[in-house]
Coordinates of C-alpha atoms in Angstrom, one line a residue:
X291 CA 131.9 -140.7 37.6
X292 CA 134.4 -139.0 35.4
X293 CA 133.7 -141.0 32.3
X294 CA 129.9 -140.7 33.3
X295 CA 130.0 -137.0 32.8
X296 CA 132.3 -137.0 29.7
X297 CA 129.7 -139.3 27.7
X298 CA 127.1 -137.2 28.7
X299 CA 128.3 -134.6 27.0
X300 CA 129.3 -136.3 24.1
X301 CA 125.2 -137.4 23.9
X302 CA 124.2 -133.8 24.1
X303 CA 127.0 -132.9 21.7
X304 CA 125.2 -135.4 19.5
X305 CA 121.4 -134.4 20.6
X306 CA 122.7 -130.3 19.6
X307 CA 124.2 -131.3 16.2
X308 CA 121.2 -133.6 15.3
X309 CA 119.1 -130.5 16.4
X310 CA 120.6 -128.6 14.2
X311 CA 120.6 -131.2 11.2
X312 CA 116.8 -131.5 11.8
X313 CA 116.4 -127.6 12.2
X314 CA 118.3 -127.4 8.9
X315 CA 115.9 -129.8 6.9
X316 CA 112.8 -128.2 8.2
X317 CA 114.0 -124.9 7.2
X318 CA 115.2 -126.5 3.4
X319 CA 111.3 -128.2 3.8
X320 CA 110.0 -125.0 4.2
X321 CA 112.2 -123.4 1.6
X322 CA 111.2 -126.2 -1.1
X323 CA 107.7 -126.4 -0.3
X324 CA 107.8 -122.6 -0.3
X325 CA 109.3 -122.6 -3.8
X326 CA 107.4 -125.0 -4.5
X327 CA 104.3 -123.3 -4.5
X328 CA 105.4 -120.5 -6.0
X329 CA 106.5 -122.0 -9.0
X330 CA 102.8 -124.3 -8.9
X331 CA 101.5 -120.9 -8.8
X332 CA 103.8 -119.6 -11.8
X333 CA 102.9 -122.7 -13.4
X334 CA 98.9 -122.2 -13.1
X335 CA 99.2 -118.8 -14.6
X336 CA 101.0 -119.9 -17.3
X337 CA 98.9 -122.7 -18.3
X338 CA 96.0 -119.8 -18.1
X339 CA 97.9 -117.5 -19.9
X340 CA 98.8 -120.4 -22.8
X341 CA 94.9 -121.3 -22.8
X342 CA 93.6 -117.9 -23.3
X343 CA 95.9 -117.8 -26.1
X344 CA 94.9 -120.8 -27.9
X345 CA 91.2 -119.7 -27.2
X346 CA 92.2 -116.1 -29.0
X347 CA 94.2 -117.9 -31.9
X348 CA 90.8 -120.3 -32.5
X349 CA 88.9 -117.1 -32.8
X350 CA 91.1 -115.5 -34.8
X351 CA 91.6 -118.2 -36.7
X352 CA 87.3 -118.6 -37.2
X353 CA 87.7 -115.0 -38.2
X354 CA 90.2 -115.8 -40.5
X355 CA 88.2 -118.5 -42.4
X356 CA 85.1 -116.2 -42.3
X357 CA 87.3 -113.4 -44.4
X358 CA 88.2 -115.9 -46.6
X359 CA 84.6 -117.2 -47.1
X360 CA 83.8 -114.0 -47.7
X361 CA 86.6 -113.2 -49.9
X362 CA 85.5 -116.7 -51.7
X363 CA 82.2 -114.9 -52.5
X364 CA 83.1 -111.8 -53.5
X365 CA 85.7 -113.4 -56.0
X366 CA 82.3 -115.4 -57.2
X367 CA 80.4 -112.4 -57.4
X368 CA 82.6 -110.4 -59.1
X369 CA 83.5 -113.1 -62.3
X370 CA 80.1 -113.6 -62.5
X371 CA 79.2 -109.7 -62.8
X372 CA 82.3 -109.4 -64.9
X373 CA 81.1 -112.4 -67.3
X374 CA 77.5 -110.6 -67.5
X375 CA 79.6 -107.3 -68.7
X376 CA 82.5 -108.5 -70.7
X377 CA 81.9 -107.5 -74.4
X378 CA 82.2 -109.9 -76.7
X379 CA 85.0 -111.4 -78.2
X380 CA 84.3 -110.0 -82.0
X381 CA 84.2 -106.5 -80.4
X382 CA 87.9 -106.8 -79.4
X383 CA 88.5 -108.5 -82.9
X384 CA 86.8 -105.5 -84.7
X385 CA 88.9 -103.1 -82.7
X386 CA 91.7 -104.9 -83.9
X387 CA 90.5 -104.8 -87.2
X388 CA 89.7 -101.4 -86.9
X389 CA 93.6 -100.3 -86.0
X390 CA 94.8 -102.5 -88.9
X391 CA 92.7 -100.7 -91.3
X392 CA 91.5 -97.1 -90.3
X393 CA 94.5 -95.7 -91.2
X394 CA 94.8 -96.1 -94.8
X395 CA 90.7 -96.0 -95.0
X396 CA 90.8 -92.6 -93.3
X397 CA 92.9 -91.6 -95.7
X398 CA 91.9 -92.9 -99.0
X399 CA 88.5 -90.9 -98.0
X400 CA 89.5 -87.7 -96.0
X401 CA 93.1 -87.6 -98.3
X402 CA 95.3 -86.7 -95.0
X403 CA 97.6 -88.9 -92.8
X404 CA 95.5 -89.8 -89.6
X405 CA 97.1 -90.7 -86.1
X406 CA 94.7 -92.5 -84.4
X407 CA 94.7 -92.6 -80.2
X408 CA 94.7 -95.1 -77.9
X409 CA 92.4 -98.0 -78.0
X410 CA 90.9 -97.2 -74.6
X411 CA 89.9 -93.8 -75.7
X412 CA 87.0 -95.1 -78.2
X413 CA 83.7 -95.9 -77.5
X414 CA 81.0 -98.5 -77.8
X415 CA 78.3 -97.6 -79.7
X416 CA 74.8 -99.0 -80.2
X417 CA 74.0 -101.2 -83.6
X418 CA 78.1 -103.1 -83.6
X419 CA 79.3 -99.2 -83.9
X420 CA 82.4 -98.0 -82.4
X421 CA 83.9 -94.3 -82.3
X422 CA 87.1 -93.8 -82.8
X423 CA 89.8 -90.8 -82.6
X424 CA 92.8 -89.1 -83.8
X425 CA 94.5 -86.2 -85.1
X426 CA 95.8 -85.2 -88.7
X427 CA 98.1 -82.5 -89.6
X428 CA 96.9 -79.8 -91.9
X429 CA 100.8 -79.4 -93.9
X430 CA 99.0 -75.8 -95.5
X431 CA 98.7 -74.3 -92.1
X432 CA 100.7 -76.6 -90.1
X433 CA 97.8 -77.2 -87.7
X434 CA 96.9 -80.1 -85.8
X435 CA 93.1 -81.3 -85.3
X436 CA 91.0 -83.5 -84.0
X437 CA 89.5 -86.7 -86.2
X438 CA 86.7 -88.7 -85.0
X439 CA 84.9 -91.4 -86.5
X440 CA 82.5 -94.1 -86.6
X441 CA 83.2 -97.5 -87.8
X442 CA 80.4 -100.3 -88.3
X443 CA 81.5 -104.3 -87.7
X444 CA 79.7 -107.7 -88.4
X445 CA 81.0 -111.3 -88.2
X446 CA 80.8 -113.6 -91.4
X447 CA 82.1 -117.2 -91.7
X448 CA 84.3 -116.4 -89.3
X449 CA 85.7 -112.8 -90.2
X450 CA 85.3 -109.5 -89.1
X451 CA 84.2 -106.8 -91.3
X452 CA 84.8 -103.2 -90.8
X453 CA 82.5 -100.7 -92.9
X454 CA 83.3 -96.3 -92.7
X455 CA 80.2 -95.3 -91.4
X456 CA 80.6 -91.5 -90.9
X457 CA 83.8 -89.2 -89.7
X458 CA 84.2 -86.0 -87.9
X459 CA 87.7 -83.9 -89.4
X460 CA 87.1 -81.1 -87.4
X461 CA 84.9 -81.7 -84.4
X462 CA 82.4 -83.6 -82.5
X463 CA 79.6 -81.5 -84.2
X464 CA 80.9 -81.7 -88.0
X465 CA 79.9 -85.3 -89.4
X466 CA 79.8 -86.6 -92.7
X467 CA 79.6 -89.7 -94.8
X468 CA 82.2 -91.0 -96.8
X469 CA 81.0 -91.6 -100.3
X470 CA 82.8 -90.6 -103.8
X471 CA 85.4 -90.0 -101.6
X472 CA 85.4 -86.3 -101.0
X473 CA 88.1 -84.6 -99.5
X474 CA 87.7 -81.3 -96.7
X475 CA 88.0 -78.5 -98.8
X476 CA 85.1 -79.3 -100.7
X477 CA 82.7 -79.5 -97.6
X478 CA 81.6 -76.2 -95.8
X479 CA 79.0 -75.3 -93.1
X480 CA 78.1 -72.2 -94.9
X481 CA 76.0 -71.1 -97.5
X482 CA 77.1 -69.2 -100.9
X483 CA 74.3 -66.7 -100.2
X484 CA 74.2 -64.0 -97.5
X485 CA 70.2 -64.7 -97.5
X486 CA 69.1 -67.9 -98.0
X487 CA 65.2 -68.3 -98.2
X488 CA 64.1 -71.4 -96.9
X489 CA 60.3 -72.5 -96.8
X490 CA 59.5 -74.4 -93.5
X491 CA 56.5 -76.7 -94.6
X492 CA 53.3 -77.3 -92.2
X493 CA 50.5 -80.1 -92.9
X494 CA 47.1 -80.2 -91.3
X495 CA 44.8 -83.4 -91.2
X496 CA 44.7 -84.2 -94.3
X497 CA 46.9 -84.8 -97.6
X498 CA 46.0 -81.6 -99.2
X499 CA 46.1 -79.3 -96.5
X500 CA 49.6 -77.8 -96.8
X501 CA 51.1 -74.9 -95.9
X502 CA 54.7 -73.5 -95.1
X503 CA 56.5 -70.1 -94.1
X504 CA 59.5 -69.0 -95.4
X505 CA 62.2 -67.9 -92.8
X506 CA 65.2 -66.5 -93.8
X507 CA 68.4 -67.2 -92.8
X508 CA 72.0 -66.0 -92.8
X509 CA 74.2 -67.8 -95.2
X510 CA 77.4 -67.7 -92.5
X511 CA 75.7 -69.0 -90.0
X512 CA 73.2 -71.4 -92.1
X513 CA 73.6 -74.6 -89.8
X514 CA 72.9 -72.9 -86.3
X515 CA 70.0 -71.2 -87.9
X516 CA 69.0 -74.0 -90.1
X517 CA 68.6 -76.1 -86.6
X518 CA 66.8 -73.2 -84.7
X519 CA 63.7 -72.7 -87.4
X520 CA 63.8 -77.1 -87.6
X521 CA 63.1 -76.9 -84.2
X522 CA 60.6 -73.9 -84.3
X523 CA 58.0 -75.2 -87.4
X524 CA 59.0 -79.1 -87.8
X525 CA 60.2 -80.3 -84.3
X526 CA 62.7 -81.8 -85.6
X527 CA 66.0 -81.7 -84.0
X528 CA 69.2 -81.2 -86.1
X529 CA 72.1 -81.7 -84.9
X530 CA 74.7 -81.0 -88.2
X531 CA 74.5 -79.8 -91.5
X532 CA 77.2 -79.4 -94.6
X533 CA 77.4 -78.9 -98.4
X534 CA 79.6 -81.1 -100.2
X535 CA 79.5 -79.3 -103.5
X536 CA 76.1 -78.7 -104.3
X537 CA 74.5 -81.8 -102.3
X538 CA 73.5 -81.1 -98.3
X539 CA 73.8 -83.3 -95.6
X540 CA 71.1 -83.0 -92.9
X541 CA 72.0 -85.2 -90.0
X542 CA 69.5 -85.5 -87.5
X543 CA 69.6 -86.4 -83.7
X544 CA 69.5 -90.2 -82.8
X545 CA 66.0 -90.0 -80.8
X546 CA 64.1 -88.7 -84.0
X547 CA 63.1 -92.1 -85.3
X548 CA 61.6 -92.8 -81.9
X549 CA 59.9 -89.1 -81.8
X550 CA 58.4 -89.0 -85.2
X551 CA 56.6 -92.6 -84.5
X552 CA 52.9 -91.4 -84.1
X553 CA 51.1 -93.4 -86.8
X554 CA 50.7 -93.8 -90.8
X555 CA 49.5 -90.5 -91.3
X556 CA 51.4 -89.0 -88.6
X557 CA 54.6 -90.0 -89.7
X558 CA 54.5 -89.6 -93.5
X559 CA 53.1 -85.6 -92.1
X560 CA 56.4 -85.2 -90.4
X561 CA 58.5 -87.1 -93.1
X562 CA 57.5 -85.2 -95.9
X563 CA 57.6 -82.2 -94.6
X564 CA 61.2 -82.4 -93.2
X565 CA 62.6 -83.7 -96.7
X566 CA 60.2 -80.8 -98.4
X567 CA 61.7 -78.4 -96.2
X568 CA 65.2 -78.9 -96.5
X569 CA 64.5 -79.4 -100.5
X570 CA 63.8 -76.0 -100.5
X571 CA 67.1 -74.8 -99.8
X572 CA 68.3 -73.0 -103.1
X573 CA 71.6 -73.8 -105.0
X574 CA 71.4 -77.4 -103.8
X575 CA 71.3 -80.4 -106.6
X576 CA 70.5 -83.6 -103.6
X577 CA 69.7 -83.7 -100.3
X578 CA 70.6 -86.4 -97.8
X579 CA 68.8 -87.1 -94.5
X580 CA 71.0 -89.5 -91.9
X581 CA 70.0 -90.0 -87.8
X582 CA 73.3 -90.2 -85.8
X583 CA 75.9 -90.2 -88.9
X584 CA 73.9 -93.1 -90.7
X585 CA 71.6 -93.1 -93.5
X586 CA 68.4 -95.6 -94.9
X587 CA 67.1 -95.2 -91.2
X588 CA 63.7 -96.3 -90.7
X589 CA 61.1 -93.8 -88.8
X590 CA 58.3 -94.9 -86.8
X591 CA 56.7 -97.7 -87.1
X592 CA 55.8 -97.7 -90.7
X593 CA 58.4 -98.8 -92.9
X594 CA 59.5 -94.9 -94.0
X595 CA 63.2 -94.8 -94.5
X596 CA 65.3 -91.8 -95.5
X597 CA 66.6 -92.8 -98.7
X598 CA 70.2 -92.5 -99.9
X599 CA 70.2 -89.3 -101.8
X600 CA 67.1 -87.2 -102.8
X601 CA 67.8 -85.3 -106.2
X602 CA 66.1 -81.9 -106.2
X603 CA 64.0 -81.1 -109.1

């Protein structure tokens, strides 16, 4: 009976520890499955976290290619508007020229040491033309001034050549040509006379009707008066005037050729009377006519030119 009762305990000494082992698992079960699920859960979100990313990083990386496309044909765009509007080559070469030899031809012909500026301070002019600019020291007064001038270029088997069109010692307003070399002091803006009678010529609708009226003008301020009674009885619009010696420069604005083109009659009215007019000045020996700082330009449509020099009778 004794040994009945011990084993029975024994069994539910057994049945409690086996209880307990089981109770034990379940709750690790539980703990596990528990964990389990949170880290499927963990995982999930991160798997929908990593696919919004790549589906962010494809778009950016669409965007991406668009800029570049676009990039691509601005690039394209550019060259070609950049190939339209690159000079050409021989107007780099004539600048080139230009710096090698406007120096010593500015000097030969205006007899003063010229600086000239930086390249990207001239300009392109119509006609292979190109302005240039500097200054030159007057040692007398120990002043400096402004120089501009006008160069003309042309390619021939192969080689650039440069030509002195026209120069400016003193200002934008002052041009003259270059010829027989004449230096500054012997070109003036003036006149000698305190009254200088000029006759202003008129022509009606035929050859022999021909008129003028004689205006009278301040010799100090000749050129600005000069230009205002051009303007008032010819229509013509002049921009400069100078005496070199006893020989007067008339240089006209650069839309005159276009403005006097009206016909045979028409033009030849408007030609003769400007060189008849400016003829008439007194004390001068030859008159020369240029358009923008260059002379033999054509008017109209007819084949008139301005000749070189007109020697006054």
């Amino acid at each position: 009976m004794l040994k009945t009762v011990k084993s029975f305990r024994i069994e539910l000494i057994v049945i409690g520890v086996l209880a307990l082992i089981i109770v034990a698992l379940v709750i690790s079960l539980a703990v596990l499955a528990r964990r389990n699920n949170t880290l499927s859960q963990e995982l999930n979100i991160t798997r929908e976290y990593i696919y919004e990313m790549l589906l962010a990083y494809t778009a950016l990386e669409d965007e991406n290619q668009n800029i570049r496309n676009e990039l691509r044909e601005l690039q394209n765009e550019f060259e070609e508007l950049w190939a339209e509007h690159l000079p050409d080559p021989m107007h780099y070469r004539a600048i080139q020229h230009i710096l090698d030899i406007a120096p010593e031809r500015l000097r030969y012909v205006f007899d003063e040491d010229v600086t000239l500026n930086d390249p990207e301070d001239f300009v392109t002019l119509p006609n292979n033309r190109i302005l240039i600019s500097g200054q030159w020291v007057d040692a007398h007064f120990e002043t400096t001034h402004t120089l501009e001038a006008i160069f003309g270029y042309h390619e021939q088997n192969d080689d650039i050549w440069i030509s002195l069109r026209s120069y400016s010692p003193f200002g934008w307003d002052d041009w003259r040509y270059p010829w027989e070399s004449p230096n500054q002091h012997s070109w003036v803006r003036y006149h000698e006379l305190d009254v200088v009678p000029v006759r202003f010529y008129g022509m009606g609708g035929n050859w022999d009707d021909t008129w003028y009226n004689v205006e009278y003008l301040n010799g100090e301020n000749f050129l600005e008066e000069l230009a205002y009674h051009a303007l008032s009885h010819l229509n013509r619009l002049i921009i400069d005037a100078w005496f070199v010696d006893s020989i007067l420069y008339v240089n006209l604005h650069h839309s005159e050729p276009m403005r006097m083109s009206s016909g045979t009659f028409g033009e030849w009215a408007m030609y003769s009377t400007l060189v008849q007019s400016m003829s008439s000045v007194p004390d001068i020996d030859a008159l020369v006519i240029m358009v923008d700082g260059q002379r033999e330009v054509m008017i109209g449509g007819h084949g008139l030119p301005f000749r070189d020099i007109y020697l006054i009778n």
